[in-house]
């Protein structure tokens, strides 16, 4: 059953404060233009297409607040949107997004968090994740790990400094069963009360999580996985941007 059938409506926090440094670009990744639109606009479109989005908060770099607002309002004139200055880390940007929704009186039952540079998310994945969140209180999109995962001992790092320029060598500590390993993606969707409590606890304990689900897990709440697609990758390295341009410009040629 889709999200519209459930009459479930959600707010979205779309962190867009990532730089383009690792891509070798001079502007932040979300504002790179491909096939006539910014990556930010491409990413937001499927959420709008669900028909269930009631509000979006975009934490971004201070110098790009105006750009984000203009691009989003131009493309999605009917959308309730707020653009704010993001935090120094992703976690703090999400926290500021939750605070902004509270200040604006947005009382959405469900809150989705999605990386602004995952433009290949689909309406189907969003709706299935929302359905799972409605059922269980917390759900994320993820894919099974295709490579064997190695846990390393950070205390046993060796500075090799060899002629190839490789500086760090790590000792393997443990190899988990690959069948139990999944690679987390976004969106990650939660009952807003649960997500707020998770961030409150993180603030009180100075805990840092690499994603929102880890903070909810630390709260003691179960989080469920909805299987996604490998095409829902995060644009991080130059090869990711090359692939994105090929896919988007090919589709729009």
PDB file of C-alpha atoms in Angstrom:
ATOM      1  CA  UNK A   1       0.000   0.000   0.000  1.00  0.00           C
ATOM      2  CA  UNK A   2       1.450   3.372  -0.994  1.00  0.00           C
ATOM      3  CA  UNK A   3       2.027   6.387   1.211  1.00  0.00           C
ATOM      4  CA  UNK A   4      -0.943   8.250  -0.303  1.00  0.00           C
ATOM      5  CA  UNK A   5      -3.219   5.299   0.448  1.00  0.00           C
ATOM      6  CA  UNK A   6      -2.116   5.438   4.055  1.00  0.00           C
ATOM      7  CA  UNK A   7      -2.958   9.147   4.088  1.00  0.00           C
ATOM      8  CA  UNK A   8       0.498   9.587   5.614  1.00  0.00           C
ATOM      9  CA  UNK A   9       2.140  12.941   5.129  1.00  0.00           C
ATOM     10  CA  UNK A  10       5.742  13.694   5.882  1.00  0.00           C
ATOM     11  CA  UNK A  11       8.209  16.535   6.229  1.00  0.00           C
ATOM     12  CA  UNK A  12      11.647  16.296   4.668  1.00  0.00           C
ATOM     13  CA  UNK A  13      15.051  17.464   5.849  1.00  0.00           C
ATOM     14  CA  UNK A  14      17.378  17.659   2.859  1.00  0.00           C
ATOM     15  CA  UNK A  15      20.930  18.440   4.046  1.00  0.00           C
ATOM     16  CA  UNK A  16      22.738  20.290   1.251  1.00  0.00           C
ATOM     17  CA  UNK A  17      25.833  21.666   2.929  1.00  0.00           C
ATOM     18  CA  UNK A  18      28.368  19.308   1.349  1.00  0.00           C
ATOM     19  CA  UNK A  19      31.307  20.897  -0.443  1.00  0.00           C
ATOM     20  CA  UNK A  20      32.607  19.969  -3.874  1.00  0.00           C
ATOM     21  CA  UNK A  21      36.188  19.599  -2.660  1.00  0.00           C
ATOM     22  CA  UNK A  22      36.516  15.857  -3.205  1.00  0.00           C
ATOM     23  CA  UNK A  23      34.927  16.281  -6.625  1.00  0.00           C
ATOM     24  CA  UNK A  24      37.401  18.955  -7.605  1.00  0.00           C
ATOM     25  CA  UNK A  25      34.548  21.434  -8.059  1.00  0.00           C
ATOM     26  CA  UNK A  26      34.494  25.057  -6.931  1.00  0.00           C
ATOM     27  CA  UNK A  27      30.864  25.059  -5.783  1.00  0.00           C
ATOM     28  CA  UNK A  28      29.002  22.754  -3.383  1.00  0.00           C
ATOM     29  CA  UNK A  29      27.800  19.489  -4.921  1.00  0.00           C
ATOM     30  CA  UNK A  30      24.045  20.144  -4.606  1.00  0.00           C
ATOM     31  CA  UNK A  31      24.322  23.229  -6.828  1.00  0.00           C
ATOM     32  CA  UNK A  32      26.121  21.636  -9.753  1.00  0.00           C
ATOM     33  CA  UNK A  33      23.892  21.837 -12.813  1.00  0.00           C
ATOM     34  CA  UNK A  34      23.178  18.712 -14.864  1.00  0.00           C
ATOM     35  CA  UNK A  35      20.599  18.389 -17.633  1.00  0.00           C
ATOM     36  CA  UNK A  36      19.237  21.869 -16.941  1.00  0.00           C
ATOM     37  CA  UNK A  37      18.677  21.519 -13.189  1.00  0.00           C
ATOM     38  CA  UNK A  38      20.781  21.486 -10.066  1.00  0.00           C
ATOM     39  CA  UNK A  39      21.413  18.170  -8.338  1.00  0.00           C
ATOM     40  CA  UNK A  40      19.329  19.535  -5.463  1.00  0.00           C
ATOM     41  CA  UNK A  41      16.303  19.952  -7.737  1.00  0.00           C
ATOM     42  CA  UNK A  42      16.729  16.503  -9.270  1.00  0.00           C
ATOM     43  CA  UNK A  43      16.875  14.991  -5.778  1.00  0.00           C
ATOM     44  CA  UNK A  44      13.813  16.819  -4.492  1.00  0.00           C
ATOM     45  CA  UNK A  45      11.578  15.953  -7.463  1.00  0.00           C
ATOM     46  CA  UNK A  46      10.678  12.337  -6.466  1.00  0.00           C
ATOM     47  CA  UNK A  47       9.691  13.465  -2.962  1.00  0.00           C
ATOM     48  CA  UNK A  48       7.361  16.066  -4.446  1.00  0.00           C
ATOM     49  CA  UNK A  49       5.993  13.438  -6.834  1.00  0.00           C
ATOM     50  CA  UNK A  50       4.835  11.247  -3.928  1.00  0.00           C
ATOM     51  CA  UNK A  51       2.083  13.765  -3.259  1.00  0.00           C
ATOM     52  CA  UNK A  52       2.707  13.242   0.460  1.00  0.00           C
ATOM     53  CA  UNK A  53       5.337  15.912   1.148  1.00  0.00           C
ATOM     54  CA  UNK A  54       4.045  18.744   3.332  1.00  0.00           C
ATOM     55  CA  UNK A  55       7.218  20.694   4.109  1.00  0.00           C
ATOM     56  CA  UNK A  56      10.934  20.656   3.342  1.00  0.00           C
ATOM     57  CA  UNK A  57      13.842  22.139   5.274  1.00  0.00           C
ATOM     58  CA  UNK A  58      17.136  22.547   3.434  1.00  0.00           C
ATOM     59  CA  UNK A  59      20.179  23.156   5.663  1.00  0.00           C
ATOM     60  CA  UNK A  60      22.944  24.507   3.440  1.00  0.00           C
ATOM     61  CA  UNK A  61      26.058  26.636   3.382  1.00  0.00           C
ATOM     62  CA  UNK A  62      25.449  30.252   4.355  1.00  0.00           C
ATOM     63  CA  UNK A  63      26.600  31.601   0.992  1.00  0.00           C
ATOM     64  CA  UNK A  64      24.138  29.380  -0.873  1.00  0.00           C
ATOM     65  CA  UNK A  65      20.960  30.023   1.100  1.00  0.00           C
ATOM     66  CA  UNK A  66      19.684  32.489  -1.500  1.00  0.00           C
ATOM     67  CA  UNK A  67      20.606  30.178  -4.381  1.00  0.00           C
ATOM     68  CA  UNK A  68      18.824  27.217  -2.808  1.00  0.00           C
ATOM     69  CA  UNK A  69      15.709  29.237  -2.071  1.00  0.00           C
ATOM     70  CA  UNK A  70      15.526  30.687  -5.583  1.00  0.00           C
ATOM     71  CA  UNK A  71      16.060  27.355  -7.345  1.00  0.00           C
ATOM     72  CA  UNK A  72      13.588  25.419  -5.220  1.00  0.00           C
ATOM     73  CA  UNK A  73      10.886  28.090  -5.295  1.00  0.00           C
ATOM     74  CA  UNK A  74      11.257  28.434  -9.072  1.00  0.00           C
ATOM     75  CA  UNK A  75      10.962  24.683  -9.660  1.00  0.00           C
ATOM     76  CA  UNK A  76       8.431  23.915  -6.923  1.00  0.00           C
ATOM     77  CA  UNK A  77       6.402  27.090  -6.450  1.00  0.00           C
ATOM     78  CA  UNK A  78       3.635  25.323  -4.493  1.00  0.00           C
ATOM     79  CA  UNK A  79       6.008  23.710  -1.999  1.00  0.00           C
ATOM     80  CA  UNK A  80       6.310  24.792   1.634  1.00  0.00           C
ATOM     81  CA  UNK A  81      10.069  25.225   1.973  1.00  0.00           C
ATOM     82  CA  UNK A  82      12.542  26.729   4.417  1.00  0.00           C
ATOM     83  CA  UNK A  83      16.251  27.141   3.712  1.00  0.00           C
ATOM     84  CA  UNK A  84      18.538  27.530   6.718  1.00  0.00           C
ATOM     85  CA  UNK A  85      22.230  27.662   7.465  1.00  0.00           C
ATOM     86  CA  UNK A  86      23.535  24.159   8.069  1.00  0.00           C
ATOM     87  CA  UNK A  87      25.801  22.951  10.838  1.00  0.00           C
ATOM     88  CA  UNK A  88      29.494  22.111  10.796  1.00  0.00           C
ATOM     89  CA  UNK A  89      28.626  18.409  10.461  1.00  0.00           C
ATOM     90  CA  UNK A  90      25.691  16.584   8.882  1.00  0.00           C
ATOM     91  CA  UNK A  91      24.302  15.593  12.284  1.00  0.00           C
ATOM     92  CA  UNK A  92      24.172  19.206  13.403  1.00  0.00           C
ATOM     93  CA  UNK A  93      22.458  20.200  10.148  1.00  0.00           C
ATOM     94  CA  UNK A  94      19.698  17.666  10.800  1.00  0.00           C
ATOM     95  CA  UNK A  95      19.363  18.898  14.371  1.00  0.00           C
ATOM     96  CA  UNK A  96      19.005  22.466  13.118  1.00  0.00           C
ATOM     97  CA  UNK A  97      16.424  21.247  10.621  1.00  0.00           C
ATOM     98  CA  UNK A  98      14.335  19.710  13.397  1.00  0.00           C
ATOM     99  CA  UNK A  99      14.607  22.935  15.395  1.00  0.00           C
ATOM    100  CA  UNK A 100      13.526  24.953  12.346  1.00  0.00           C
ATOM    101  CA  UNK A 101      10.430  22.801  11.861  1.00  0.00           C
ATOM    102  CA  UNK A 102       9.482  23.246  15.499  1.00  0.00           C
ATOM    103  CA  UNK A 103       9.947  27.025  15.279  1.00  0.00           C
ATOM    104  CA  UNK A 104       7.807  27.141  12.120  1.00  0.00           C
ATOM    105  CA  UNK A 105       5.022  25.161  13.764  1.00  0.00           C
ATOM    106  CA  UNK A 106       5.405  22.197  11.405  1.00  0.00           C
ATOM    107  CA  UNK A 107       3.860  19.281  13.264  1.00  0.00           C
ATOM    108  CA  UNK A 108       4.433  16.422  10.830  1.00  0.00           C
ATOM    109  CA  UNK A 109       3.944  12.914  12.209  1.00  0.00           C
ATOM    110  CA  UNK A 110       6.693  11.558   9.958  1.00  0.00           C
ATOM    111  CA  UNK A 111      10.077  13.062   9.144  1.00  0.00           C
ATOM    112  CA  UNK A 112      12.277  11.887   6.289  1.00  0.00           C
ATOM    113  CA  UNK A 113      15.972  12.672   5.990  1.00  0.00           C
ATOM    114  CA  UNK A 114      17.634  12.355   2.595  1.00  0.00           C
ATOM    115  CA  UNK A 115      21.038  13.337   1.240  1.00  0.00           C
ATOM    116  CA  UNK A 116      20.744  16.170  -1.274  1.00  0.00           C
ATOM    117  CA  UNK A 117      23.277  14.411  -3.499  1.00  0.00           C
ATOM    118  CA  UNK A 118      21.360  11.143  -3.956  1.00  0.00           C
ATOM    119  CA  UNK A 119      19.355  12.227  -7.015  1.00  0.00           C
ATOM    120  CA  UNK A 120      18.364   8.760  -8.244  1.00  0.00           C
ATOM    121  CA  UNK A 121      15.960   7.911  -5.438  1.00  0.00           C
ATOM    122  CA  UNK A 122      12.553   6.817  -6.737  1.00  0.00           C
ATOM    123  CA  UNK A 123       8.973   7.449  -5.668  1.00  0.00           C
ATOM    124  CA  UNK A 124       8.559   3.707  -5.098  1.00  0.00           C
ATOM    125  CA  UNK A 125      11.490   3.560  -2.673  1.00  0.00           C
ATOM    126  CA  UNK A 126      10.263   6.613  -0.789  1.00  0.00           C
ATOM    127  CA  UNK A 127       6.751   5.214  -0.472  1.00  0.00           C
ATOM    128  CA  UNK A 128       7.919   1.767   0.638  1.00  0.00           C
ATOM    129  CA  UNK A 129      10.192   3.339   3.242  1.00  0.00           C
ATOM    130  CA  UNK A 130       7.349   5.541   4.464  1.00  0.00           C
ATOM    131  CA  UNK A 131       5.022   2.550   4.686  1.00  0.00           C
ATOM    132  CA  UNK A 132       7.597   0.678   6.782  1.00  0.00           C
ATOM    133  CA  UNK A 133       8.105   3.705   9.036  1.00  0.00           C
ATOM    134  CA  UNK A 134       4.348   3.972   9.558  1.00  0.00           C
ATOM    135  CA  UNK A 135       4.272   0.301  10.552  1.00  0.00           C
ATOM    136  CA  UNK A 136       7.425   0.148  12.697  1.00  0.00           C
ATOM    137  CA  UNK A 137       8.221   3.750  13.649  1.00  0.00           C
ATOM    138  CA  UNK A 138      11.621   3.835  11.941  1.00  0.00           C
ATOM    139  CA  UNK A 139      12.800   2.638   8.529  1.00  0.00           C
ATOM    140  CA  UNK A 140      15.653   3.228   6.112  1.00  0.00           C
ATOM    141  CA  UNK A 141      16.514   2.337   2.546  1.00  0.00           C
ATOM    142  CA  UNK A 142      19.574   0.093   2.250  1.00  0.00           C
ATOM    143  CA  UNK A 143      21.195  -2.466  -0.048  1.00  0.00           C
ATOM    144  CA  UNK A 144      22.910  -5.774   0.783  1.00  0.00           C
ATOM    145  CA  UNK A 145      26.694  -5.484   1.009  1.00  0.00           C
ATOM    146  CA  UNK A 146      28.209  -6.970  -2.144  1.00  0.00           C
ATOM    147  CA  UNK A 147      31.810  -6.832  -0.914  1.00  0.00           C
ATOM    148  CA  UNK A 148      33.189  -8.607   2.127  1.00  0.00           C
ATOM    149  CA  UNK A 149      33.344  -6.141   5.008  1.00  0.00           C
ATOM    150  CA  UNK A 150      36.428  -5.958   7.228  1.00  0.00           C
ATOM    151  CA  UNK A 151      36.412  -4.443  10.712  1.00  0.00           C
ATOM    152  CA  UNK A 152      39.802  -2.898  11.521  1.00  0.00           C
ATOM    153  CA  UNK A 153      41.627  -2.031  14.712  1.00  0.00           C
ATOM    154  CA  UNK A 154      42.237   1.713  14.561  1.00  0.00           C
ATOM    155  CA  UNK A 155      44.809   1.402  17.341  1.00  0.00           C
ATOM    156  CA  UNK A 156      46.878  -0.896  15.119  1.00  0.00           C
ATOM    157  CA  UNK A 157      47.257   1.504  12.210  1.00  0.00           C
ATOM    158  CA  UNK A 158      50.728   1.556  10.661  1.00  0.00           C
ATOM    159  CA  UNK A 159      52.082   4.584   8.816  1.00  0.00           C
ATOM    160  CA  UNK A 160      53.637   2.788   5.888  1.00  0.00           C
ATOM    161  CA  UNK A 161      54.650   5.741   3.755  1.00  0.00           C
ATOM    162  CA  UNK A 162      55.678   3.576   0.815  1.00  0.00           C
ATOM    163  CA  UNK A 163      56.771   4.706  -2.640  1.00  0.00           C
ATOM    164  CA  UNK A 164      53.230   4.379  -3.972  1.00  0.00           C
ATOM    165  CA  UNK A 165      52.055   7.081  -1.591  1.00  0.00           C
ATOM    166  CA  UNK A 166      50.049   4.724   0.617  1.00  0.00           C
ATOM    167  CA  UNK A 167      50.305   6.083   4.132  1.00  0.00           C
ATOM    168  CA  UNK A 168      48.053   3.933   6.285  1.00  0.00           C
ATOM    169  CA  UNK A 169      47.886   0.181   6.768  1.00  0.00           C
ATOM    170  CA  UNK A 170      45.306  -1.329   9.104  1.00  0.00           C
ATOM    171  CA  UNK A 171      45.160  -4.654  10.919  1.00  0.00           C
ATOM    172  CA  UNK A 172      41.950  -6.610  10.374  1.00  0.00           C
ATOM    173  CA  UNK A 173      40.142  -7.147  13.646  1.00  0.00           C
ATOM    174  CA  UNK A 174      37.075  -9.046  12.522  1.00  0.00           C
ATOM    175  CA  UNK A 175      35.210 -10.167   9.406  1.00  0.00           C
ATOM    176  CA  UNK A 176      31.426 -10.077   9.937  1.00  0.00           C
ATOM    177  CA  UNK A 177      29.103 -12.413   8.076  1.00  0.00           C
ATOM    178  CA  UNK A 178      28.388 -10.604   4.827  1.00  0.00           C
ATOM    179  CA  UNK A 179      24.853 -11.993   4.787  1.00  0.00           C
ATOM    180  CA  UNK A 180      24.067  -9.792   7.798  1.00  0.00           C
ATOM    181  CA  UNK A 181      25.690  -6.632   6.397  1.00  0.00           C
ATOM    182  CA  UNK A 182      23.725  -3.957   4.580  1.00  0.00           C
ATOM    183  CA  UNK A 183      24.883  -0.580   3.279  1.00  0.00           C
ATOM    184  CA  UNK A 184      22.680   2.207   4.568  1.00  0.00           C
ATOM    185  CA  UNK A 185      21.331   4.768   2.131  1.00  0.00           C
ATOM    186  CA  UNK A 186      18.672   7.431   2.432  1.00  0.00           C
ATOM    187  CA  UNK A 187      15.854   8.268   2.814  1.00  0.00           C
ATOM    188  CA  UNK A 188      15.615   7.387   6.466  1.00  0.00           C
ATOM    189  CA  UNK A 189      12.103   7.987   7.790  1.00  0.00           C
ATOM    190  CA  UNK A 190      10.979   8.140  11.400  1.00  0.00           C
ATOM    191  CA  UNK A 191       8.109   8.925  13.691  1.00  0.00           C
ATOM    192  CA  UNK A 192       8.986  12.543  14.460  1.00  0.00           C
ATOM    193  CA  UNK A 193       8.761  11.985  18.220  1.00  0.00           C
ATOM    194  CA  UNK A 194      11.302   9.156  18.044  1.00  0.00           C
ATOM    195  CA  UNK A 195      13.713  11.144  15.875  1.00  0.00           C
ATOM    196  CA  UNK A 196      13.515  14.197  18.135  1.00  0.00           C
ATOM    197  CA  UNK A 197      14.205  12.064  21.225  1.00  0.00           C
ATOM    198  CA  UNK A 198      17.174  10.459  19.486  1.00  0.00           C
ATOM    199  CA  UNK A 199      18.689  13.846  18.714  1.00  0.00           C
ATOM    200  CA  UNK A 200      17.996  15.110  22.220  1.00  0.00           C
ATOM    201  CA  UNK A 201      19.840  12.119  23.654  1.00  0.00           C
ATOM    202  CA  UNK A 202      22.739  12.610  21.241  1.00  0.00           C
ATOM    203  CA  UNK A 203      23.016  16.233  22.323  1.00  0.00           C
ATOM    204  CA  UNK A 204      22.962  15.323  26.014  1.00  0.00           C
ATOM    205  CA  UNK A 205      25.562  12.556  25.650  1.00  0.00           C
ATOM    206  CA  UNK A 206      27.688  14.247  22.948  1.00  0.00           C
ATOM    207  CA  UNK A 207      27.148  11.167  20.796  1.00  0.00           C
ATOM    208  CA  UNK A 208      27.974  11.340  17.100  1.00  0.00           C
ATOM    209  CA  UNK A 209      26.362   9.026  14.562  1.00  0.00           C
ATOM    210  CA  UNK A 210      27.170   8.539  10.905  1.00  0.00           C
ATOM    211  CA  UNK A 211      23.470   8.456  10.087  1.00  0.00           C
ATOM    212  CA  UNK A 212      20.139   9.157  11.738  1.00  0.00           C
ATOM    213  CA  UNK A 213      19.306   5.478  12.187  1.00  0.00           C
ATOM    214  CA  UNK A 214      22.347   4.961  14.419  1.00  0.00           C
ATOM    215  CA  UNK A 215      21.071   7.644  16.794  1.00  0.00           C
ATOM    216  CA  UNK A 216      17.630   6.041  16.873  1.00  0.00           C
ATOM    217  CA  UNK A 217      19.254   2.652  17.524  1.00  0.00           C
ATOM    218  CA  UNK A 218      21.150   4.192  20.451  1.00  0.00           C
ATOM    219  CA  UNK A 219      17.782   5.249  21.837  1.00  0.00           C
ATOM    220  CA  UNK A 220      16.854   1.568  21.996  1.00  0.00           C
ATOM    221  CA  UNK A 221      14.309   1.691  19.181  1.00  0.00           C
ATOM    222  CA  UNK A 222      14.315  -0.894  16.389  1.00  0.00           C
ATOM    223  CA  UNK A 223      14.978   0.368  12.870  1.00  0.00           C
ATOM    224  CA  UNK A 224      13.855  -1.629   9.831  1.00  0.00           C
ATOM    225  CA  UNK A 225      15.361  -1.880   6.352  1.00  0.00           C
ATOM    226  CA  UNK A 226      13.591  -1.517   3.022  1.00  0.00           C
ATOM    227  CA  UNK A 227      15.696  -2.879   0.183  1.00  0.00           C
ATOM    228  CA  UNK A 228      16.668  -0.214  -2.301  1.00  0.00           C
ATOM    229  CA  UNK A 229      18.719   0.015  -5.488  1.00  0.00           C
ATOM    230  CA  UNK A 230      22.420   0.500  -6.041  1.00  0.00           C
ATOM    231  CA  UNK A 231      21.551   3.314  -8.437  1.00  0.00           C
ATOM    232  CA  UNK A 232      20.615   5.367  -5.362  1.00  0.00           C
ATOM    233  CA  UNK A 233      24.265   6.233  -4.794  1.00  0.00           C
ATOM    234  CA  UNK A 234      25.624   9.315  -3.079  1.00  0.00           C
ATOM    235  CA  UNK A 235      27.663  11.646  -5.275  1.00  0.00           C
ATOM    236  CA  UNK A 236      30.969  11.795  -3.421  1.00  0.00           C
ATOM    237  CA  UNK A 237      33.877  11.213  -5.804  1.00  0.00           C
ATOM    238  CA  UNK A 238      34.610  12.331  -9.393  1.00  0.00           C
ATOM    239  CA  UNK A 239      33.547   8.949 -10.797  1.00  0.00           C
ATOM    240  CA  UNK A 240      30.134   9.408  -9.155  1.00  0.00           C
ATOM    241  CA  UNK A 241      29.692  12.776 -10.834  1.00  0.00           C
ATOM    242  CA  UNK A 242      30.794  11.375 -14.191  1.00  0.00           C
ATOM    243  CA  UNK A 243      28.243   8.567 -13.909  1.00  0.00           C
ATOM    244  CA  UNK A 244      25.516  10.996 -12.829  1.00  0.00           C
ATOM    245  CA  UNK A 245      26.127  13.235 -15.829  1.00  0.00           C
ATOM    246  CA  UNK A 246      26.119  10.256 -18.174  1.00  0.00           C
ATOM    247  CA  UNK A 247      22.846   8.925 -16.772  1.00  0.00           C
ATOM    248  CA  UNK A 248      21.029  12.262 -16.619  1.00  0.00           C
ATOM    249  CA  UNK A 249      22.245  13.804 -19.841  1.00  0.00           C
ATOM    250  CA  UNK A 250      21.719  10.531 -21.653  1.00  0.00           C
ATOM    251  CA  UNK A 251      18.141  10.339 -20.407  1.00  0.00           C
ATOM    252  CA  UNK A 252      17.490  13.970 -21.364  1.00  0.00           C
ATOM    253  CA  UNK A 253      19.373  14.021 -24.653  1.00  0.00           C
TER     254      UNK A 253
END
